[in-house]
Amino acid sequence: MRASKSTAERLNFLFGVFLCSAVILLPLSVFALRMPSGNDLVFLVLLGAFPTALAYYLWYEAAARVSTLTATLLFATSVVFTFVNSAIFLGTPITPMAAIGAGLIVFAVFLTTRKN
């Protein structure tokens, strides 16, 4: 992403990613147990357009402004943030294996960023 010069290039790339995903996944929709209703389609479009596309856009903008190492470390910690948010907001139980995994990720980020 650092090679892209403008926001327009990053938006074009993002549009291409979503378009390819839609083309690849569309044939699989015939195997669905039932066809989505109009209401389902509206919410799928809203979900794809706002939180998903906005998150990807903000991620690409941030990745273009920081070093590759920083972007990679932020990406690795996003797993931990997702784990914590699912426990807080969805009431997902925190299993020992998940806690160990989150701890290992945080420890790896710490080792990578500490001064020699």
Coordinates of N, CA and C in Angstrom, one line a residue:
M1 N 0.8 -1.2 0.0 CA 0.0 0.0 0.0 C 0.9 1.3 0.0
R2 N 2.1 1.2 0.4 CA 2.9 2.3 0.5 C 3.2 2.9 -0.9
A3 N 3.2 2.0 -1.9 CA 3.5 2.4 -3.3 C 2.4 3.3 -3.9
S4 N 1.2 3.2 -3.3 CA 0.1 4.0 -3.9 C 0.3 5.4 -3.5
K5 N 0.1 6.3 -4.5 CA 0.3 7.7 -4.3 C -0.9 8.5 -3.8
S6 N -2.1 8.0 -4.1 CA -3.2 8.8 -3.7 C -4.3 8.0 -3.1
T7 N -5.2 8.7 -2.5 CA -6.4 8.0 -1.9 C -7.2 7.4 -3.0
A8 N -7.3 8.0 -4.2 CA -8.1 7.4 -5.3 C -7.5 6.1 -5.7
E9 N -6.2 5.9 -5.7 CA -5.6 4.6 -6.0 C -6.0 3.6 -5.0
R10 N -6.0 3.9 -3.7 CA -6.3 3.0 -2.7 C -7.8 2.6 -2.7
L11 N -8.7 3.6 -3.0 CA -10.1 3.3 -3.2 C -10.3 2.4 -4.4
N12 N -9.6 2.6 -5.5 CA -9.7 1.8 -6.7 C -9.3 0.4 -6.3
F13 N -8.2 0.2 -5.6 CA -7.8 -1.1 -5.2 C -8.8 -1.8 -4.3
L14 N -9.4 -1.0 -3.4 CA -10.4 -1.6 -2.5 C -11.6 -2.0 -3.2
F15 N -12.1 -1.2 -4.2 CA -13.2 -1.5 -5.0 C -13.0 -2.8 -5.8
G16 N -11.7 -3.0 -6.3 CA -11.4 -4.2 -7.0 C -11.4 -5.4 -6.1
V17 N -11.0 -5.3 -4.9 CA -11.0 -6.4 -3.9 C -12.4 -6.8 -3.7
F18 N -13.3 -5.9 -3.4 CA -14.7 -6.2 -3.2 C -15.4 -6.8 -4.4
L19 N -15.1 -6.2 -5.6 CA -15.7 -6.8 -6.8 C -15.3 -8.2 -7.1
C20 N -14.0 -8.5 -6.9 CA -13.5 -9.9 -7.1 C -14.1 -10.8 -6.1
S21 N -14.3 -10.4 -4.9 CA -14.9 -11.2 -3.8 C -16.3 -11.5 -4.2
A22 N -17.1 -10.5 -4.7 CA -18.5 -10.7 -5.1 C -18.6 -11.7 -6.2
V23 N -17.7 -11.5 -7.2 CA -17.8 -12.4 -8.4 C -17.4 -13.8 -8.0
I24 N -16.5 -14.0 -7.1 CA -16.1 -15.4 -6.7 C -17.2 -16.0 -5.8
L25 N -17.8 -15.2 -4.9 CA -18.8 -15.8 -4.0 C -20.2 -15.9 -4.6
L26 N -20.5 -15.1 -5.6 CA -21.9 -15.1 -6.1 C -22.3 -16.5 -6.6
P27 N -21.5 -17.3 -7.3 CA -22.0 -18.6 -7.7 C -22.3 -19.5 -6.5
L28 N -21.7 -19.3 -5.4 CA -21.9 -20.1 -4.2 C -23.3 -19.9 -3.6
S29 N -23.9 -18.7 -4.0 CA -25.2 -18.4 -3.4 C -26.3 -19.3 -3.8
V30 N -26.1 -20.1 -4.9 CA -27.1 -21.0 -5.4 C -27.2 -22.2 -4.4
F31 N -26.2 -22.4 -3.6 CA -26.1 -23.6 -2.7 C -26.8 -23.2 -1.4
A32 N -27.2 -22.0 -1.2 CA -27.8 -21.5 0.1 C -29.1 -22.3 0.3
L33 N -29.4 -22.5 1.5 CA -30.6 -23.3 1.8 C -31.9 -22.5 1.5
R34 N -31.8 -21.2 1.6 CA -32.9 -20.3 1.2 C -32.4 -19.0 0.6
M35 N -33.1 -18.4 -0.3 CA -32.7 -17.2 -0.8 C -33.0 -16.1 0.2
P36 N -32.1 -15.1 0.2 CA -32.2 -14.0 1.2 C -33.4 -13.1 0.8
S37 N -34.1 -12.6 1.8 CA -35.3 -11.7 1.5 C -34.7 -10.4 1.1
G38 N -35.6 -9.5 0.7 CA -35.2 -8.1 0.4 C -34.7 -7.4 1.6
N39 N -35.2 -7.7 2.8 CA -34.7 -7.1 4.0 C -33.3 -7.6 4.3
D40 N -33.1 -8.9 4.1 CA -31.7 -9.4 4.2 C -30.7 -8.7 3.3
L41 N -31.1 -8.6 2.1 CA -30.2 -7.9 1.1 C -29.9 -6.5 1.4
V42 N -30.9 -5.8 1.9 CA -30.6 -4.4 2.4 C -29.6 -4.4 3.5
F43 N -29.7 -5.2 4.5 CA -28.8 -5.2 5.6 C -27.4 -5.8 5.2
L44 N -27.3 -6.7 4.2 CA -26.1 -7.2 3.7 C -25.3 -6.0 3.0
V45 N -26.0 -5.3 2.2 CA -25.4 -4.1 1.5 C -24.9 -3.1 2.5
L46 N -25.8 -2.8 3.5 CA -25.4 -1.8 4.5 C -24.2 -2.3 5.3
L47 N -24.1 -3.6 5.6 CA -23.0 -4.1 6.3 C -21.7 -4.1 5.5
G48 N -21.8 -4.4 4.2 CA -20.7 -4.3 3.4 C -20.2 -2.9 3.1
A49 N -21.2 -2.0 2.9 CA -20.8 -0.7 2.5 C -20.2 0.2 3.6
F50 N -20.8 0.1 4.8 CA -20.4 1.0 5.9 C -19.3 0.4 6.8
P51 N -19.6 -0.6 7.7 CA -18.5 -1.0 8.6 C -17.4 -1.7 7.9
T52 N -17.7 -2.6 6.9 CA -16.6 -3.3 6.3 C -15.7 -2.5 5.4
A53 N -16.4 -1.8 4.4 CA -15.6 -1.0 3.5 C -14.9 0.2 4.2
L54 N -15.6 0.8 5.2 CA -15.0 1.9 5.9 C -13.7 1.4 6.7
A55 N -13.9 0.2 7.3 CA -12.7 -0.3 8.0 C -11.5 -0.6 7.1
Y56 N -11.8 -1.2 5.9 CA -10.7 -1.4 5.0 C -10.1 -0.1 4.5
Y57 N -11.0 0.8 4.2 CA -10.5 2.1 3.7 C -9.5 2.8 4.7
L58 N -10.0 2.8 6.0 CA -9.2 3.4 7.0 C -7.9 2.6 7.3
W59 N -8.0 1.3 7.1 CA -6.8 0.5 7.3 C -5.7 0.8 6.2
Y60 N -6.2 0.9 4.9 CA -5.3 1.2 3.8 C -4.7 2.6 4.0
E61 N -5.5 3.5 4.4 CA -5.0 4.9 4.6 C -3.9 4.9 5.7
A62 N -4.1 4.2 6.8 CA -3.1 4.1 7.9 C -1.9 3.4 7.4
A63 N -2.1 2.3 6.7 CA -0.9 1.5 6.3 C 0.0 2.3 5.3
A64 N -0.6 3.2 4.6 CA 0.2 4.0 3.6 C 1.0 5.1 4.4
R65 N 0.7 5.4 5.6 CA 1.3 6.4 6.4 C 2.3 5.9 7.4
V66 N 2.4 4.7 7.7 CA 3.3 4.2 8.7 C 4.2 3.1 8.1
S67 N 5.2 2.7 8.8 CA 6.1 1.7 8.3 C 5.5 0.3 8.2
T68 N 6.1 -0.6 7.4 CA 5.5 -1.9 7.2 C 5.5 -2.6 8.5
L69 N 6.5 -2.5 9.3 CA 6.6 -3.2 10.6 C 5.4 -2.7 11.5
T70 N 5.2 -1.4 11.6 CA 4.1 -0.9 12.4 C 2.7 -1.4 11.9
A71 N 2.5 -1.4 10.6 CA 1.3 -1.9 10.1 C 1.1 -3.4 10.4
T72 N 2.1 -4.1 10.3 CA 2.0 -5.6 10.6 C 1.7 -5.8 12.0
L73 N 2.4 -5.1 12.9 CA 2.1 -5.2 14.4 C 0.7 -4.8 14.7
L74 N 0.2 -3.7 14.1 CA -1.2 -3.3 14.3 C -2.2 -4.4 13.8
F75 N -1.9 -5.0 12.7 CA -2.7 -6.1 12.2 C -2.7 -7.3 13.1
A76 N -1.6 -7.6 13.7 CA -1.5 -8.8 14.6 C -2.3 -8.5 15.9
T77 N -2.2 -7.3 16.4 CA -3.0 -6.9 17.6 C -4.5 -6.8 17.4
S78 N -4.9 -6.7 16.1 CA -6.3 -6.6 15.8 C -7.0 -7.9 16.2
V79 N -6.3 -9.0 16.2 CA -6.9 -10.3 16.7 C -7.2 -10.2 18.2
V80 N -6.3 -9.6 18.9 CA -6.5 -9.5 20.4 C -7.6 -8.6 20.6
F81 N -7.7 -7.4 19.9 CA -8.8 -6.5 20.1 C -10.2 -7.2 19.8
T82 N -10.2 -8.0 18.7 CA -11.4 -8.7 18.4 C -11.8 -9.7 19.5
F83 N -10.9 -10.4 20.0 CA -11.1 -11.3 21.1 C -11.7 -10.6 22.3
V84 N -11.0 -9.5 22.7 CA -11.5 -8.7 23.9 C -12.9 -8.2 23.7
N85 N -13.1 -7.6 22.5 CA -14.4 -7.0 22.2 C -15.5 -8.1 22.2
S86 N -15.2 -9.3 21.7 CA -16.3 -10.3 21.6 C -16.6 -10.7 23.1
A87 N -15.6 -10.7 23.9 CA -15.9 -11.1 25.3 C -16.7 -10.0 26.0
I88 N -16.4 -8.7 25.8 CA -17.1 -7.6 26.4 C -18.5 -7.5 25.9
F89 N -18.6 -7.4 24.5 CA -19.9 -7.0 23.9 C -20.8 -8.2 23.6
L90 N -20.2 -9.4 23.3 CA -21.1 -10.5 23.0 C -21.1 -11.5 24.1
G91 N -20.4 -11.3 25.1 CA -20.4 -12.3 26.2 C -19.7 -13.6 25.9
T92 N -18.8 -13.6 24.9 CA -18.1 -14.9 24.6 C -17.2 -15.3 25.7
P93 N -17.3 -16.5 26.1 CA -16.4 -16.9 27.3 C -14.9 -16.9 26.9
I94 N -14.1 -16.5 27.8 CA -12.7 -16.5 27.6 C -12.1 -17.8 28.0
T95 N -11.7 -18.6 27.0 CA -11.1 -19.9 27.3 C -9.6 -19.8 27.6
P96 N -9.1 -20.7 28.3 CA -7.6 -20.7 28.6 C -6.8 -20.6 27.3
M97 N -7.2 -21.4 26.3 CA -6.4 -21.4 25.0 C -6.4 -20.0 24.3
A98 N -7.6 -19.4 24.3 CA -7.7 -18.1 23.7 C -6.9 -17.0 24.5
A99 N -6.9 -17.1 25.8 CA -6.1 -16.2 26.6 C -4.6 -16.4 26.4
I100 N -4.2 -17.7 26.3 CA -2.8 -17.9 26.0 C -2.4 -17.4 24.7
G101 N -3.3 -17.6 23.7 CA -3.0 -17.1 22.3 C -2.9 -15.6 22.3
A102 N -3.8 -14.9 23.0 CA -3.8 -13.5 23.0 C -2.5 -13.0 23.8
G103 N -2.1 -13.7 24.8 CA -0.9 -13.3 25.5 C 0.3 -13.5 24.7
L104 N 0.4 -14.6 23.9 CA 1.5 -14.8 23.0 C 1.6 -13.7 21.9
I105 N 0.5 -13.3 21.4 CA 0.5 -12.2 20.4 C 1.0 -10.9 21.0
V106 N 0.5 -10.6 22.2 CA 1.0 -9.4 22.9 C 2.5 -9.5 23.2
F107 N 2.9 -10.6 23.7 CA 4.3 -10.8 24.0 C 5.2 -10.7 22.7
A108 N 4.7 -11.3 21.6 CA 5.5 -11.2 20.4 C 5.6 -9.7 19.9
V109 N 4.5 -9.0 20.0 CA 4.6 -7.5 19.7 C 5.5 -6.8 20.6
F110 N 5.5 -7.1 21.9 CA 6.4 -6.5 22.8 C 7.9 -6.8 22.4
L111 N 8.2 -8.1 22.1 CA 9.5 -8.4 21.7 C 10.0 -7.7 20.5
T112 N 9.1 -7.6 19.5 CA 9.4 -6.9 18.3 C 9.7 -5.4 18.4
T113 N 9.0 -4.8 19.4 CA 9.1 -3.3 19.5 C 10.1 -2.9 20.5
R114 N 10.6 -3.7 21.4 CA 11.5 -3.3 22.4 C 12.8 -2.9 21.8
K115 N 13.5 -2.0 22.5 CA 14.8 -1.5 22.1 C 15.9 -2.6 22.5
N116 N 16.9 -2.7 21.7 CA 18.0 -3.7 22.0 C 18.8 -3.2 23.1

